[in-house]
Coordinates of C-alpha atoms in Angstrom, one line a residue:
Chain A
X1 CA 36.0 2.5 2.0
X2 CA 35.6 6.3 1.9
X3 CA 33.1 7.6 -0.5
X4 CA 36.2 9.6 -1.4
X5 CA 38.2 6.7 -2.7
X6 CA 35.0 5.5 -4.5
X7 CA 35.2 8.4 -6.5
X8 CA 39.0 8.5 -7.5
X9 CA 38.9 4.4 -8.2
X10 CA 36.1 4.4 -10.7
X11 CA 37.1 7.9 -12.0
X12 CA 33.8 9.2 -11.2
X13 CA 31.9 12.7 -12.9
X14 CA 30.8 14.4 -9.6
X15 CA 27.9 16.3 -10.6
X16 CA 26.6 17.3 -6.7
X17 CA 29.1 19.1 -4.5
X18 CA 30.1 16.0 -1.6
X19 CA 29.7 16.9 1.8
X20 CA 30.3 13.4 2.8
X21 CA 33.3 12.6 1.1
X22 CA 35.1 10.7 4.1
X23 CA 32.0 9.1 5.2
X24 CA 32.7 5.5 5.5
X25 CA 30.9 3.0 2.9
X26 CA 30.1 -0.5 3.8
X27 CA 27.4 -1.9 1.2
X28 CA 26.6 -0.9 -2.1
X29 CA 23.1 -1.8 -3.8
X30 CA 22.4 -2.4 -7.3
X31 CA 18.9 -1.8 -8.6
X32 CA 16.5 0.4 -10.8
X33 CA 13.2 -0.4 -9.1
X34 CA 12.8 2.2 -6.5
X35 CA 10.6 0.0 -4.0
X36 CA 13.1 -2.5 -3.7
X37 CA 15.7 -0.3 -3.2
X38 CA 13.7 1.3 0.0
X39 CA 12.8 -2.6 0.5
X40 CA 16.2 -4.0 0.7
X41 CA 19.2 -1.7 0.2
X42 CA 21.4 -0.9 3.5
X43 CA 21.4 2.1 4.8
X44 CA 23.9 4.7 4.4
X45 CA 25.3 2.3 1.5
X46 CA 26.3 3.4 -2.1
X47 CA 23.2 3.0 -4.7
X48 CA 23.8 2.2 -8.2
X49 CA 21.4 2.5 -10.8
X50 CA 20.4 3.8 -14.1
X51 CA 17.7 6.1 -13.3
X52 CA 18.4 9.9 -13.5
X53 CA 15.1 11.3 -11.8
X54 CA 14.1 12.9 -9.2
X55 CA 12.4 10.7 -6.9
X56 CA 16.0 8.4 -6.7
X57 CA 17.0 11.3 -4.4
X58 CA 13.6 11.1 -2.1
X59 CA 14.1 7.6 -2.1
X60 CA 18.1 8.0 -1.0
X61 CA 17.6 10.5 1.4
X62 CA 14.7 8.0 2.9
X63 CA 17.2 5.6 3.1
X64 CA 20.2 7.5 4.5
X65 CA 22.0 6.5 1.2
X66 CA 24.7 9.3 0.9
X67 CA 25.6 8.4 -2.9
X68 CA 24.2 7.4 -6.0
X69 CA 26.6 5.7 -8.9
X70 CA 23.9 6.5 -12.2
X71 CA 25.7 4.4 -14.9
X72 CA 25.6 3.9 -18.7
X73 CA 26.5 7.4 -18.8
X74 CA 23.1 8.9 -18.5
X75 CA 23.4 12.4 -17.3
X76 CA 20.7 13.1 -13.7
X77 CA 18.2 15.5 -14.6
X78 CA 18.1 18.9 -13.8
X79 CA 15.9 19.0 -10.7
X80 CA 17.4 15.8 -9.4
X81 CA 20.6 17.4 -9.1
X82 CA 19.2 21.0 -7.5
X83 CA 17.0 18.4 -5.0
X84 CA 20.1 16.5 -4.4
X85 CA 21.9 19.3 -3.4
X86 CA 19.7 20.2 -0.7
X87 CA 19.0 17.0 0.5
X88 CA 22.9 16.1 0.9
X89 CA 22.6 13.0 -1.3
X90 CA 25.6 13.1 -3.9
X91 CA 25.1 12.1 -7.3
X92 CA 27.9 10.6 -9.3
X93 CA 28.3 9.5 -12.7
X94 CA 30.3 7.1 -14.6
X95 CA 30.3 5.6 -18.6
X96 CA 31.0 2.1 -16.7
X97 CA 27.5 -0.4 -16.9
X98 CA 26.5 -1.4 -13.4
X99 CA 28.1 -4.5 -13.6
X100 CA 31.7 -3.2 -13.8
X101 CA 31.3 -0.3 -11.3
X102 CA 29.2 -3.3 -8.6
X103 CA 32.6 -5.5 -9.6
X104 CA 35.2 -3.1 -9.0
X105 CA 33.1 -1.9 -5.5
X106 CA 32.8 -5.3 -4.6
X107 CA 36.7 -5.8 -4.7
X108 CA 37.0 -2.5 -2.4
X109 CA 34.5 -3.9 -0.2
X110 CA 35.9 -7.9 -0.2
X111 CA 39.4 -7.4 -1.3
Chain B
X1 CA 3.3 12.5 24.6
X2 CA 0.8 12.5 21.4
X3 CA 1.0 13.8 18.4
X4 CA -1.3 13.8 15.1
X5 CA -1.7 15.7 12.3
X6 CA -2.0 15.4 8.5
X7 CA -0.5 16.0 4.9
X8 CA -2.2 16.5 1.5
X9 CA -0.6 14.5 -1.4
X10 CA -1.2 15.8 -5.2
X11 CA -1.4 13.1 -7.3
X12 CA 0.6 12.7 -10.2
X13 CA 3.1 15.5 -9.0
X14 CA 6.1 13.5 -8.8
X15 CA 8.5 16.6 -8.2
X16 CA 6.9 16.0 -4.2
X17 CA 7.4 12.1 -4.1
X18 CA 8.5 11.3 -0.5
X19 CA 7.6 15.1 0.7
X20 CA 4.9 13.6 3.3
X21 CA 6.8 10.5 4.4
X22 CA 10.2 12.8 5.1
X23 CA 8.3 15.5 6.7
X24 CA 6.8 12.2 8.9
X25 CA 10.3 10.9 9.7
X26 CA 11.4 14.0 10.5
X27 CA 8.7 13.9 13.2
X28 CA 9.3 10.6 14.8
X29 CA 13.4 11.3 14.4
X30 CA 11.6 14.6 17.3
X31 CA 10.1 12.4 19.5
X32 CA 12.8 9.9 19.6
X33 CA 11.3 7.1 18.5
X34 CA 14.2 4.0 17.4
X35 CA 15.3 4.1 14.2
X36 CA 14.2 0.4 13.3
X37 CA 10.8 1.9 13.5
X38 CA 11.4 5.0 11.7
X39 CA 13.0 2.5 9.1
X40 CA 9.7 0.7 9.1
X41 CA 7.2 3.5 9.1
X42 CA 9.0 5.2 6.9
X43 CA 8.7 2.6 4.3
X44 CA 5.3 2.3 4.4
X45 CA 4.2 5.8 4.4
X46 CA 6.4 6.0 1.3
X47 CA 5.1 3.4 -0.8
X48 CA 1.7 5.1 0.5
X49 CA 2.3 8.2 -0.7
X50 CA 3.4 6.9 -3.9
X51 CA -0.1 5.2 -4.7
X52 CA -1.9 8.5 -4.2
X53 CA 0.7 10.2 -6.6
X54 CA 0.8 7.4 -9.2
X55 CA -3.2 6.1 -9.2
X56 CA -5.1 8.8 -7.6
X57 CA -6.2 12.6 -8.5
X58 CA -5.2 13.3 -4.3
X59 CA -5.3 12.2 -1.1
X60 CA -4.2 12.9 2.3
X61 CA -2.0 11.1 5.1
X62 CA -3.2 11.4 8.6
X63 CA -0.6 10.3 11.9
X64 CA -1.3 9.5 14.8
X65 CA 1.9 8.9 17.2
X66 CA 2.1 7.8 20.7
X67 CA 4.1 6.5 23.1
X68 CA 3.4 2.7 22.5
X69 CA 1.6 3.0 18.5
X70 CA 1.8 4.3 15.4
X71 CA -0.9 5.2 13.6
X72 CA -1.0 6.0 9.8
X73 CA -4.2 6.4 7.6
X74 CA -4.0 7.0 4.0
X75 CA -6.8 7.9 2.2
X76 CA -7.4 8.9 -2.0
X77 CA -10.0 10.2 -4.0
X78 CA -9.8 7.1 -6.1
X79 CA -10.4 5.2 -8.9
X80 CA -10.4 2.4 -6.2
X81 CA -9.1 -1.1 -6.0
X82 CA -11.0 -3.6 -8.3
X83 CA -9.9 -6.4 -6.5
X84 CA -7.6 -6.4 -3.5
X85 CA -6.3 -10.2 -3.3
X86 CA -5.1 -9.4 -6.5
X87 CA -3.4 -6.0 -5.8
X88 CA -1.5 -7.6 -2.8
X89 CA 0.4 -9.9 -4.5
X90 CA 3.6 -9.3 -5.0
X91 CA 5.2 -8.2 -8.9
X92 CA 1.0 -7.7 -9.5
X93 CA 0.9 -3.7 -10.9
X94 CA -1.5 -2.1 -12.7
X95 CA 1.2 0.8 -13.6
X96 CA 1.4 2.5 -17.3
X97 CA 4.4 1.7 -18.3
X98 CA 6.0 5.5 -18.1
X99 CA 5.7 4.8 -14.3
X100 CA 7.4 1.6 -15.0
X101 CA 10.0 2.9 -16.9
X102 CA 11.3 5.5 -13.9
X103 CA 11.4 2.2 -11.3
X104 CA 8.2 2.9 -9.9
X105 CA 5.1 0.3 -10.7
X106 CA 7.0 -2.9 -9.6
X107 CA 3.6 -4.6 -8.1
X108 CA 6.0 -3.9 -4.8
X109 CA 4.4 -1.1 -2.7
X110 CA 1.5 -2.5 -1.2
X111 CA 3.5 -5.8 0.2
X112 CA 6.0 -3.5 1.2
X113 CA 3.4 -1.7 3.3
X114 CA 2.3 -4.8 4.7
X115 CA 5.6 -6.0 5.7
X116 CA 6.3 -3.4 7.3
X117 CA 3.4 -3.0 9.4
X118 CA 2.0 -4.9 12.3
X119 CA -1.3 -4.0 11.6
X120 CA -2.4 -3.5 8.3
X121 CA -5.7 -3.0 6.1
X122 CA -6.7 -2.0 3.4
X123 CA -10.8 -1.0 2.0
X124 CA -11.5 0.3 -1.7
X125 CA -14.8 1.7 -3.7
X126 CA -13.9 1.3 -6.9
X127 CA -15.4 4.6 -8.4
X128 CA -14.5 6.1 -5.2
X129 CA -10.9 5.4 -3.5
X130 CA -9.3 3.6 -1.0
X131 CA -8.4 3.6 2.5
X132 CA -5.4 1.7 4.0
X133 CA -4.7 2.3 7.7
X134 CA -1.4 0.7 9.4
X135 CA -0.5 0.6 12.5
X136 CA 3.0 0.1 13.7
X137 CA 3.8 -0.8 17.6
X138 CA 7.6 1.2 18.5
X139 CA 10.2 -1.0 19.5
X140 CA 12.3 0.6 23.0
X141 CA 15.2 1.9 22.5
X142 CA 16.7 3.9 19.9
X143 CA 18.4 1.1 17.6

């Protein structure tokens, strides 16, 4: 699935510009604790989580993750977004918790 | 072809999480080393770096990169390690729980470290700081 088509089936707030739109996604990782995110998440998967700061996008770009889902409706702060942006990492948005947006990914992925 | 050189880290100056282990990739990415060892060392300087940020008032990463090894040396300004066993087990943090709270502090980084090492050790002065060095042998090829 395109990152693209992630965004337009979970109705998704954009709140970085997306270079990588039509890159193509094969995993997606759920988690809030950063290490295990650079532990076990796949590369140059989708990330969801519920942190909003900074580091998340150190720890993507690290990763080659080119998007991160933050859920529950919390908003990315300031400097994550402006580090985002320069780092290429797109952060998206949604009111969904992370087990809905995971479940509706998951069918993309499996379906 | 060698290579060494070092970065500073400021502890407690989030804002630059990751600054010295991306400017490290970047580095390796240049001297076309394969990316499952980039993966690796890039990990572990990470989880490095974030120890000197979270615990320490500074500390400084020094590289060494050949051909055949990967040297990385990690050194703070302290408080030290009371006791080490106990550090290295896994979900074991002695994080405040703000540093908790943003997904850091997971009792994760040093095992991570180790992991992804082939060589690694660690040494700590309590009152004084702590030294982990961790050597990584490059796999050929570039995947």
């Amino acid at each position: 699935m395109k990152i693209s088509e992630v965004i337009s089936k979970l109705q998704l707030t954009a709140y970085t510009r997306m270079p990588g739109g039509e890159e193509l996604i094969n995993n997606v990782y759920v988690s809030d604790l950063l290490s295990d995110v650079m532990a076990n998440a796949h590369e140059k998967g989708i990330w969801i989580t519920l942190q909003t700061h900074i580091n998340v996008v150190a720890v993507a770009a690290m990763k080659n993750i080119p998007a991160v889902i933050i859920v529950n409706g919390r908003k990315p702060d300031d400097d994550t977004l402006k580090k985002a942006t320069d780092e290429g990492v797109a952060i998206l948005g949604t009111d969904m918790h992370a087990f809905e947006a995971a479940g509706i990914l998951y069918n993309m992925l499996n379906g | 072809m060698k290579k060494e050189g070092f970065f500073n880290i400021v502890g407690g100056d989030f804002s630059r999480s990751g600054e010295a282990s991306t400017q490290l990739k970047q580095i390796l990415h240049s001297m076309g080393i394969n990316n499952d060892t980039i993966r690796r060392a890039s990990i572990s300087t990470f989880e490095a770096e974030m120890n000197v940020i979270i615990y320490t008032p500074a500390g400084m990463l020094k590289y060494e990169i050949d051909d055949d090894i990967i040297k990385i040396i990690v050194q703070d300004m302290g408080p030290g390690i009371e006791d080490i066993d106990l550090a290295m087990k896994e979900g074991y943090s002695t994080a405040p729980d703000w540093v908790r709270e943003m997904g850091w502090g997971a009792g994760m980084g040093l095992p991570n470290m180790k992991k992804n090492s082939d060589e690694f050790k660690i040494d700590s002065v309590p009152g004084e700081g702590t030294t982990v060095e961790m050597i990584i042998y490059p796999k050929k090829g570039r995947e």
